[in-house]
Coordinates of C-alpha atoms and ligand atoms in Angstrom, one line a residue:
M18 CA -56.6 -73.1 5.4
A19 CA -54.2 -75.4 3.5
S20 CA -54.2 -78.9 4.7
V21 CA -50.4 -79.0 4.5
N22 CA -48.0 -76.7 6.3
R23 CA -44.8 -76.0 4.6
Q24 CA -41.9 -75.2 7.0
W25 CA -38.2 -74.4 6.7
L26 CA -36.0 -76.4 9.1
L27 CA -32.4 -75.8 10.0
A28 CA -30.7 -78.7 8.2
S29 CA -27.1 -78.0 9.2
R30 CA -24.9 -75.4 10.8
P31 CA -23.1 -73.0 8.5
Q32 CA -19.3 -73.1 8.2
G33 CA -18.6 -69.4 7.7
K34 CA -21.2 -68.0 5.3
V35 CA -24.7 -69.3 5.3
E36 CA -25.7 -71.4 2.3
E37 CA -29.2 -72.4 1.0
S38 CA -28.3 -76.0 1.8
N39 CA -28.3 -75.2 5.5
F40 CA -32.1 -75.2 5.3
R41 CA -34.6 -77.9 4.3
L42 CA -38.2 -77.3 3.2
V43 CA -40.7 -79.9 4.5
E44 CA -44.4 -80.4 4.6
A45 CA -46.2 -81.2 7.9
D46 CA -49.8 -82.0 8.8
P47 CA -51.3 -79.2 10.8
P48 CA -52.3 -80.5 14.2
P49 CA -55.9 -80.1 15.5
L50 CA -56.5 -77.4 18.0
A51 CA -56.8 -78.1 21.7
E52 CA -58.9 -76.0 24.1
G53 CA -57.3 -72.5 24.5
Q54 CA -55.3 -72.8 21.2
L55 CA -55.6 -70.8 18.0
R56 CA -54.2 -71.2 14.4
V57 CA -52.5 -68.4 12.6
R58 CA -52.1 -68.1 8.9
V59 CA -48.7 -66.3 8.4
D60 CA -48.9 -63.4 6.0
F61 CA -45.4 -62.0 6.4
L62 CA -42.2 -63.5 7.8
S63 CA -39.5 -61.2 9.1
L64 CA -35.9 -62.1 8.1
D65 CA -33.4 -60.6 10.6
P66 CA -29.6 -60.7 11.2
Y67 CA -30.0 -62.4 14.6
M68 CA -31.1 -65.6 12.9
R69 CA -27.5 -66.0 11.6
G70 CA -26.3 -66.1 15.3
R71 CA -28.9 -68.7 16.2
M72 CA -27.7 -71.0 13.5
D73 CA -24.3 -71.3 15.2
E74 CA -23.6 -73.3 18.4
A75 CA -21.6 -70.6 20.0
R76 CA -22.7 -69.2 23.4
S77 CA -24.8 -66.1 23.0
Y78 CA -27.6 -64.1 24.6
A79 CA -30.2 -66.6 23.3
P80 CA -30.0 -70.4 22.9
S81 CA -29.0 -71.8 19.5
Q82 CA -31.5 -73.0 17.0
K83 CA -31.7 -76.8 17.1
I84 CA -31.0 -78.8 14.0
G85 CA -34.2 -80.3 12.5
E86 CA -36.5 -77.6 14.1
V87 CA -38.5 -74.9 12.3
M88 CA -36.3 -71.8 11.9
V89 CA -37.1 -69.1 14.4
G90 CA -38.7 -65.9 13.1
G91 CA -41.1 -63.0 13.7
T92 CA -44.4 -63.2 11.9
V93 CA -47.6 -61.3 11.3
G94 CA -50.7 -63.0 10.3
E95 CA -54.4 -63.7 10.8
V96 CA -56.2 -65.9 13.2
V97 CA -58.0 -68.4 11.0
E98 CA -59.3 -70.9 13.7
S99 CA -59.7 -70.3 17.4
R100 CA -60.5 -72.0 20.6
N101 CA -59.2 -69.1 22.6
P102 CA -61.6 -66.2 23.4
R103 CA -58.8 -63.6 23.6
F104 CA -57.9 -64.2 19.9
P105 CA -61.1 -64.3 17.7
V106 CA -61.0 -65.5 14.1
G107 CA -60.0 -62.5 11.9
E108 CA -57.7 -60.9 14.4
T109 CA -54.3 -59.8 13.2
V110 CA -51.4 -61.0 15.4
V111 CA -47.7 -60.5 15.6
G112 CA -45.5 -63.1 17.2
T113 CA -42.7 -65.6 16.6
G114 CA -44.4 -68.1 14.4
G115 CA -41.2 -69.1 12.6
W116 CA -40.4 -69.9 8.9
Q117 CA -43.7 -71.7 8.2
E118 CA -47.1 -71.0 6.5
Q119 CA -49.2 -71.5 9.7
F120 CA -48.7 -72.3 13.3
V121 CA -50.7 -73.2 16.4
S122 CA -50.3 -71.2 19.6
D123 CA -51.9 -70.9 23.1
G124 CA -51.7 -67.1 22.6
S125 CA -48.6 -66.5 24.8
G126 CA -46.2 -64.1 23.2
L127 CA -48.8 -63.0 20.6
L128 CA -49.9 -59.4 20.3
R129 CA -53.1 -58.2 18.7
V130 CA -52.2 -55.4 16.2
G131 CA -55.4 -55.1 14.1
G132 CA -57.3 -51.8 13.9
R133 CA -54.4 -49.6 14.5
G134 CA -54.5 -47.9 11.1
L135 CA -51.2 -49.3 9.7
P136 CA -50.4 -52.0 7.2
S137 CA -49.7 -55.3 9.1
S138 CA -46.1 -55.6 7.9
V139 CA -45.0 -52.5 9.8
W140 CA -45.3 -54.5 13.1
L141 CA -42.3 -56.5 11.9
G142 CA -40.4 -53.4 10.9
A143 CA -40.6 -49.7 11.8
A144 CA -43.3 -50.2 14.5
G145 CA -42.0 -53.7 15.6
M146 CA -38.9 -55.2 17.0
P147 CA -36.4 -53.4 14.7
G148 CA -38.1 -50.0 15.3
I149 CA -38.1 -50.6 19.1
T150 CA -34.4 -51.6 18.9
A151 CA -33.7 -48.2 17.3
W152 CA -35.9 -46.4 19.8
Y153 CA -34.2 -48.1 22.8
G154 CA -30.6 -47.7 21.7
L155 CA -31.0 -44.1 20.7
R156 CA -33.1 -42.9 23.6
R157 CA -31.8 -44.9 26.5
I158 CA -28.1 -45.2 25.5
G159 CA -27.3 -42.6 22.9
R160 CA -29.4 -39.9 24.6
P161 CA -28.7 -37.3 21.9
A162 CA -29.3 -33.6 22.6
A163 CA -30.5 -31.3 19.9
G164 CA -27.7 -30.1 17.7
E165 CA -25.5 -33.1 18.3
T166 CA -24.1 -35.4 15.5
V167 CA -25.4 -39.0 15.5
L168 CA -23.7 -41.5 13.2
V169 CA -25.8 -44.6 12.2
S170 CA -24.3 -47.6 10.4
A171 CA -26.4 -49.9 8.2
A172 CA -28.3 -46.6 8.0
T173 CA -31.0 -47.6 5.5
G174 CA -31.8 -51.0 7.1
A175 CA -34.8 -51.9 9.3
V176 CA -33.1 -50.7 12.5
G177 CA -30.9 -48.0 11.1
S178 CA -33.5 -46.2 9.1
V179 CA -35.6 -45.7 12.2
A180 CA -32.6 -44.7 14.4
G181 CA -31.5 -42.0 11.8
Q182 CA -35.0 -40.6 11.6
L183 CA -35.5 -40.5 15.3
A184 CA -32.2 -38.7 15.7
R185 CA -33.3 -36.1 13.1
L186 CA -36.7 -35.7 14.9
A187 CA -34.7 -35.0 18.1
G188 CA -33.1 -32.1 16.4
C189 CA -29.8 -33.8 15.7
Q190 CA -27.6 -34.0 12.6
A191 CA -28.0 -37.6 11.5
V192 CA -25.2 -39.0 9.4
G193 CA -25.5 -42.4 7.8
V194 CA -23.1 -45.2 6.7
A195 CA -24.5 -47.5 4.1
G196 CA -23.3 -49.9 1.3
G197 CA -23.3 -48.3 -2.1
G198 CA -24.4 -45.1 -3.8
A199 CA -28.1 -46.0 -4.3
K200 CA -28.5 -46.6 -0.5
C201 CA -26.7 -43.4 0.4
E202 CA -28.9 -41.4 -2.0
H203 CA -32.0 -42.9 -0.5
A204 CA -30.7 -42.1 3.0
V205 CA -30.3 -38.4 2.3
R206 CA -33.3 -38.0 -0.1
D207 CA -36.0 -40.0 1.7
L208 CA -34.8 -40.6 5.3
G209 CA -33.5 -37.1 6.0
Y210 CA -29.9 -37.9 6.8
A211 CA -27.7 -34.8 6.5
A212 CA -25.1 -36.9 4.8
C213 CA -24.3 -40.6 4.1
V214 CA -21.0 -42.3 3.5
D215 CA -20.5 -45.4 1.4
H216 CA -18.5 -47.9 3.5
R217 CA -17.5 -49.8 0.4
A218 CA -15.9 -46.8 -1.2
P219 CA -12.0 -46.8 -1.2
N220 CA -11.9 -43.4 0.5
F221 CA -14.4 -44.3 3.2
R222 CA -12.3 -43.0 6.2
Q223 CA -11.7 -39.6 4.5
A224 CA -15.3 -39.3 3.4
L225 CA -16.5 -40.1 7.0
R226 CA -14.2 -37.4 8.4
A227 CA -15.6 -34.9 5.9
A228 CA -19.2 -35.8 6.7
V229 CA -18.8 -35.1 10.5
P230 CA -17.0 -31.8 10.6
K231 CA -18.0 -31.2 14.3
G232 CA -17.1 -34.8 15.3
I233 CA -19.5 -37.5 16.5
D234 CA -21.5 -37.4 19.7
V235 CA -23.5 -40.6 19.4
V236 CA -22.8 -43.7 17.3
F237 CA -25.7 -46.1 16.7
E238 CA -23.6 -49.1 15.7
N239 CA -25.1 -52.0 13.7
V240 CA -22.0 -53.2 11.9
G241 CA -18.6 -53.3 13.8
G242 CA -15.3 -53.8 12.1
A243 CA -13.9 -51.0 9.9
V244 CA -17.0 -48.9 10.3
L245 CA -16.9 -48.8 14.1
D246 CA -13.1 -48.3 14.1
A247 CA -13.4 -45.3 11.8
A248 CA -16.2 -43.8 13.9
L249 CA -14.3 -44.2 17.2
A250 CA -11.5 -42.0 15.8
R251 CA -14.0 -39.1 15.2
M252 CA -15.8 -39.2 18.6
N253 CA -16.2 -36.0 20.7
D254 CA -15.6 -36.0 24.5
H255 CA -18.3 -37.9 26.5
G256 CA -19.7 -39.4 23.3
R257 CA -22.0 -42.5 23.5
V258 CA -21.8 -45.7 21.5
A259 CA -25.0 -47.7 21.4
L260 CA -23.7 -51.1 20.4
C261 CA -26.7 -52.7 18.7
G262 CA -25.2 -55.1 16.2
L263 CA -21.9 -56.4 14.8
I264 CA -23.1 -57.8 11.5
A265 CA -19.7 -57.5 9.8
G266 CA -18.6 -60.4 12.1
Y267 CA -21.6 -62.7 12.1
D268 CA -20.0 -65.2 9.7
G269 CA -17.0 -65.6 12.0
V270 CA -14.9 -62.9 10.3
P271 CA -12.6 -61.2 12.9
I272 CA -13.7 -57.6 13.5
P273 CA -10.8 -56.1 15.6
I274 CA -11.1 -52.6 17.1
T275 CA -7.8 -50.9 16.8
N276 CA -9.0 -47.4 17.9
V277 CA -9.4 -48.2 21.6
R278 CA -7.6 -45.0 22.8
P279 CA -10.6 -42.7 22.2
I280 CA -12.7 -44.7 24.6
L281 CA -10.3 -43.6 27.3
V282 CA -9.2 -40.1 26.3
N283 CA -12.6 -39.0 25.1
R284 CA -14.3 -40.7 28.1
L285 CA -16.7 -42.6 25.9
L286 CA -19.6 -44.7 27.1
V287 CA -19.8 -47.9 25.0
Q288 CA -22.8 -50.0 25.8
G289 CA -24.2 -53.1 24.2
F290 CA -27.9 -53.9 24.5
I291 CA -30.5 -56.6 23.5
V292 CA -33.9 -55.3 22.9
T293 CA -35.7 -58.3 24.3
D294 CA -34.3 -57.5 27.7
H295 CA -36.6 -54.5 27.8
M296 CA -40.0 -55.9 27.1
P297 CA -41.8 -53.6 29.6
L298 CA -40.9 -50.6 27.3
W299 CA -42.2 -52.2 24.1
E300 CA -45.8 -50.9 24.3
E301 CA -44.5 -47.3 24.9
A302 CA -42.1 -47.5 22.0
M303 CA -44.6 -49.1 19.6
A304 CA -47.2 -46.5 20.4
E305 CA -44.7 -43.7 19.7
L306 CA -43.4 -45.2 16.5
A307 CA -46.9 -46.0 15.3
G308 CA -47.8 -42.3 16.0
H309 CA -44.9 -41.1 13.9
L310 CA -45.8 -43.5 11.1
R311 CA -49.4 -42.4 11.0
A312 CA -48.4 -38.8 11.0
G313 CA -45.9 -39.3 8.2
R314 CA -43.0 -38.2 10.3
L315 CA -41.4 -41.6 9.9
V316 CA -41.1 -43.3 6.5
Y317 CA -40.0 -46.8 5.8
R318 CA -39.1 -49.1 3.0
E319 CA -39.6 -52.9 2.6
T320 CA -37.9 -55.5 0.4
V321 CA -40.5 -58.2 0.0
A322 CA -39.7 -61.7 -1.3
R323 CA -42.7 -63.8 -2.5
G324 CA -43.6 -67.3 -1.4
I325 CA -42.2 -69.4 1.4
E326 CA -39.7 -71.0 -1.0
S327 CA -37.9 -67.7 -1.3
A328 CA -37.0 -67.4 2.4
P329 CA -33.4 -68.8 2.4
G330 CA -32.4 -66.8 -0.7
A331 CA -33.9 -63.6 0.7
F332 CA -32.1 -64.2 4.0
L333 CA -28.8 -64.7 2.3
G334 CA -29.5 -61.5 0.2
M335 CA -30.2 -59.5 3.4
L336 CA -26.9 -60.6 5.0
R337 CA -25.1 -59.5 1.8
G338 CA -26.9 -56.1 1.9
E339 CA -29.3 -56.6 -1.0
N340 CA -32.3 -55.3 1.1
L341 CA -33.4 -51.7 1.2
G342 CA -35.2 -51.3 4.5
K343 CA -37.0 -54.2 6.2
Q344 CA -36.5 -57.6 4.6
L345 CA -39.8 -59.6 4.6
V346 CA -41.2 -62.7 2.9
R347 CA -44.8 -62.4 1.8
M348 CA -46.2 -65.9 2.1
A349 CA -48.7 -65.6 -0.7
P350 CA -46.7 -65.8 -3.9
Ligands
LIG414 P1 -30.7 -54.5 8.1 O1 -32.0 -54.3 7.5 O2 -29.8 -53.3 8.4 O3 -29.9 -55.5 7.1 C1 -28.6 -55.8 7.3 C2 -27.6 -54.8 6.7 O4 -26.4 -54.9 7.3 C3 -27.4 -55.0 5.2 O5 -28.4 -54.5 4.4 C4 -26.1 -54.3 5.0 O6 -26.3 -52.9 4.8 C5 -25.4 -54.3 6.4 N1 -24.2 -55.2 6.3 C6 -24.2 -56.5 6.2 N2 -22.9 -56.9 6.2 C7 -22.1 -55.8 6.4 C8 -20.7 -55.6 6.5 N3 -19.8 -56.6 6.4 N4 -20.3 -54.3 6.6 C9 -21.2 -53.3 6.7 N5 -22.5 -53.5 6.6 C10 -23.0 -54.7 6.5 O7 -30.8 -55.4 9.4 P2 -31.5 -54.9 10.7 O8 -31.8 -53.5 10.7 O9 -32.5 -55.9 11.0 O10 -30.3 -55.1 11.8 C11 -29.2 -54.2 11.9 C12 -28.3 -54.6 13.0 O11 -29.1 -54.5 14.2 C13 -27.8 -56.0 12.9 O12 -26.4 -56.0 13.4 C14 -28.6 -56.8 13.9 O13 -28.0 -57.9 14.4 C15 -28.8 -55.7 15.0 N6 -30.0 -55.9 15.8 C16 -29.8 -55.9 17.2 C17 -30.8 -56.0 18.1 C18 -30.5 -55.9 19.5 O14 -31.4 -56.1 20.3 N7 -29.3 -55.5 19.9 C19 -32.2 -56.2 17.6 C20 -32.3 -56.1 16.1 C21 -31.3 -56.0 15.3 P3 -25.4 -52.0 3.8 O15 -25.7 -52.5 2.4 O16 -25.8 -50.6 4.1 O17 -24.0 -52.3 4.2

């Protein structure tokens, strides 16, 4: 293991859009292990939209990231040194190691994922937190019945790609909303959406209307703003909106909802959720998602940046929509 640990710290809070200067790369000496501890070499770092929220000071469901501390982040890696019998050397573990090349843990919050017949990176994507988010929001809030129409925004991303495929596997008509023609083609060709609408196209509202001729029964909402507003106008009676994310507003841009009336007249259920409130369901969700992946019923894409130096740039790119599927950093260049 390298004798120096490179880490990205939060250097300053963003004013509006995140900039690379909000992060600082430092080198730290890895501490020796105490009894009960283990050292993990990070192989993949997950870059997720929630990190944008943690960089602000505003009140949220989780505390803000402190300035000068290692950026929070999900990781998968290998145990390279251990004084903890539950985590032997060579074991693959998923956890929240943060934006750094290695970390020391007492094992709490770490999950062993080796020997499950899947590449380790999927435990940060389709079979990990984003996949579980899709599973929870769709199953427990959306509750789609076969034959219903399910609209998924950010349809090709880490969460959306799983939500859309789970909706199709449930016998629904899954319709995606994504940024640009290439993502929409991928949504229909590879992910099995019945249709996909480009939210950047000037005729977005008309195209959405045409893509859901029977109206919308379930919205799996990742974006907010104009996308959610257009979706609300097409909802059927007793429709459900699983409010998963509002990425269109994460830089502080206002995202007003003007179509409030359908919530009343169509008797809609609109429910926000945070996946980490539902930890007791994670094992069940992971087992089901892993089963679908092994059987080839669920497919996934990854956008992989190389080397720890690339993390801030890749994070900014993901927030701009440059990722196809799960955005990762592979620590080995
Ligand atoms: P993605 O892999 O979907 O990447 C983010 C995507 O958001 C971009 O690729 C882009 O896709 C889209 N996007 C960004 N800005 C805008 C915008 N202004 N308008 C429309 N689309 C935009 O990320 P995740 O799958 O990891 O996360 C998706 C959502 O789920 C986020 O809102 C996130 O916060 C939320 N989330 C919520 C959780 C919970 O517990 N509630 C847990 C995990 C994630 P495109 O190019 O298609 O526009």
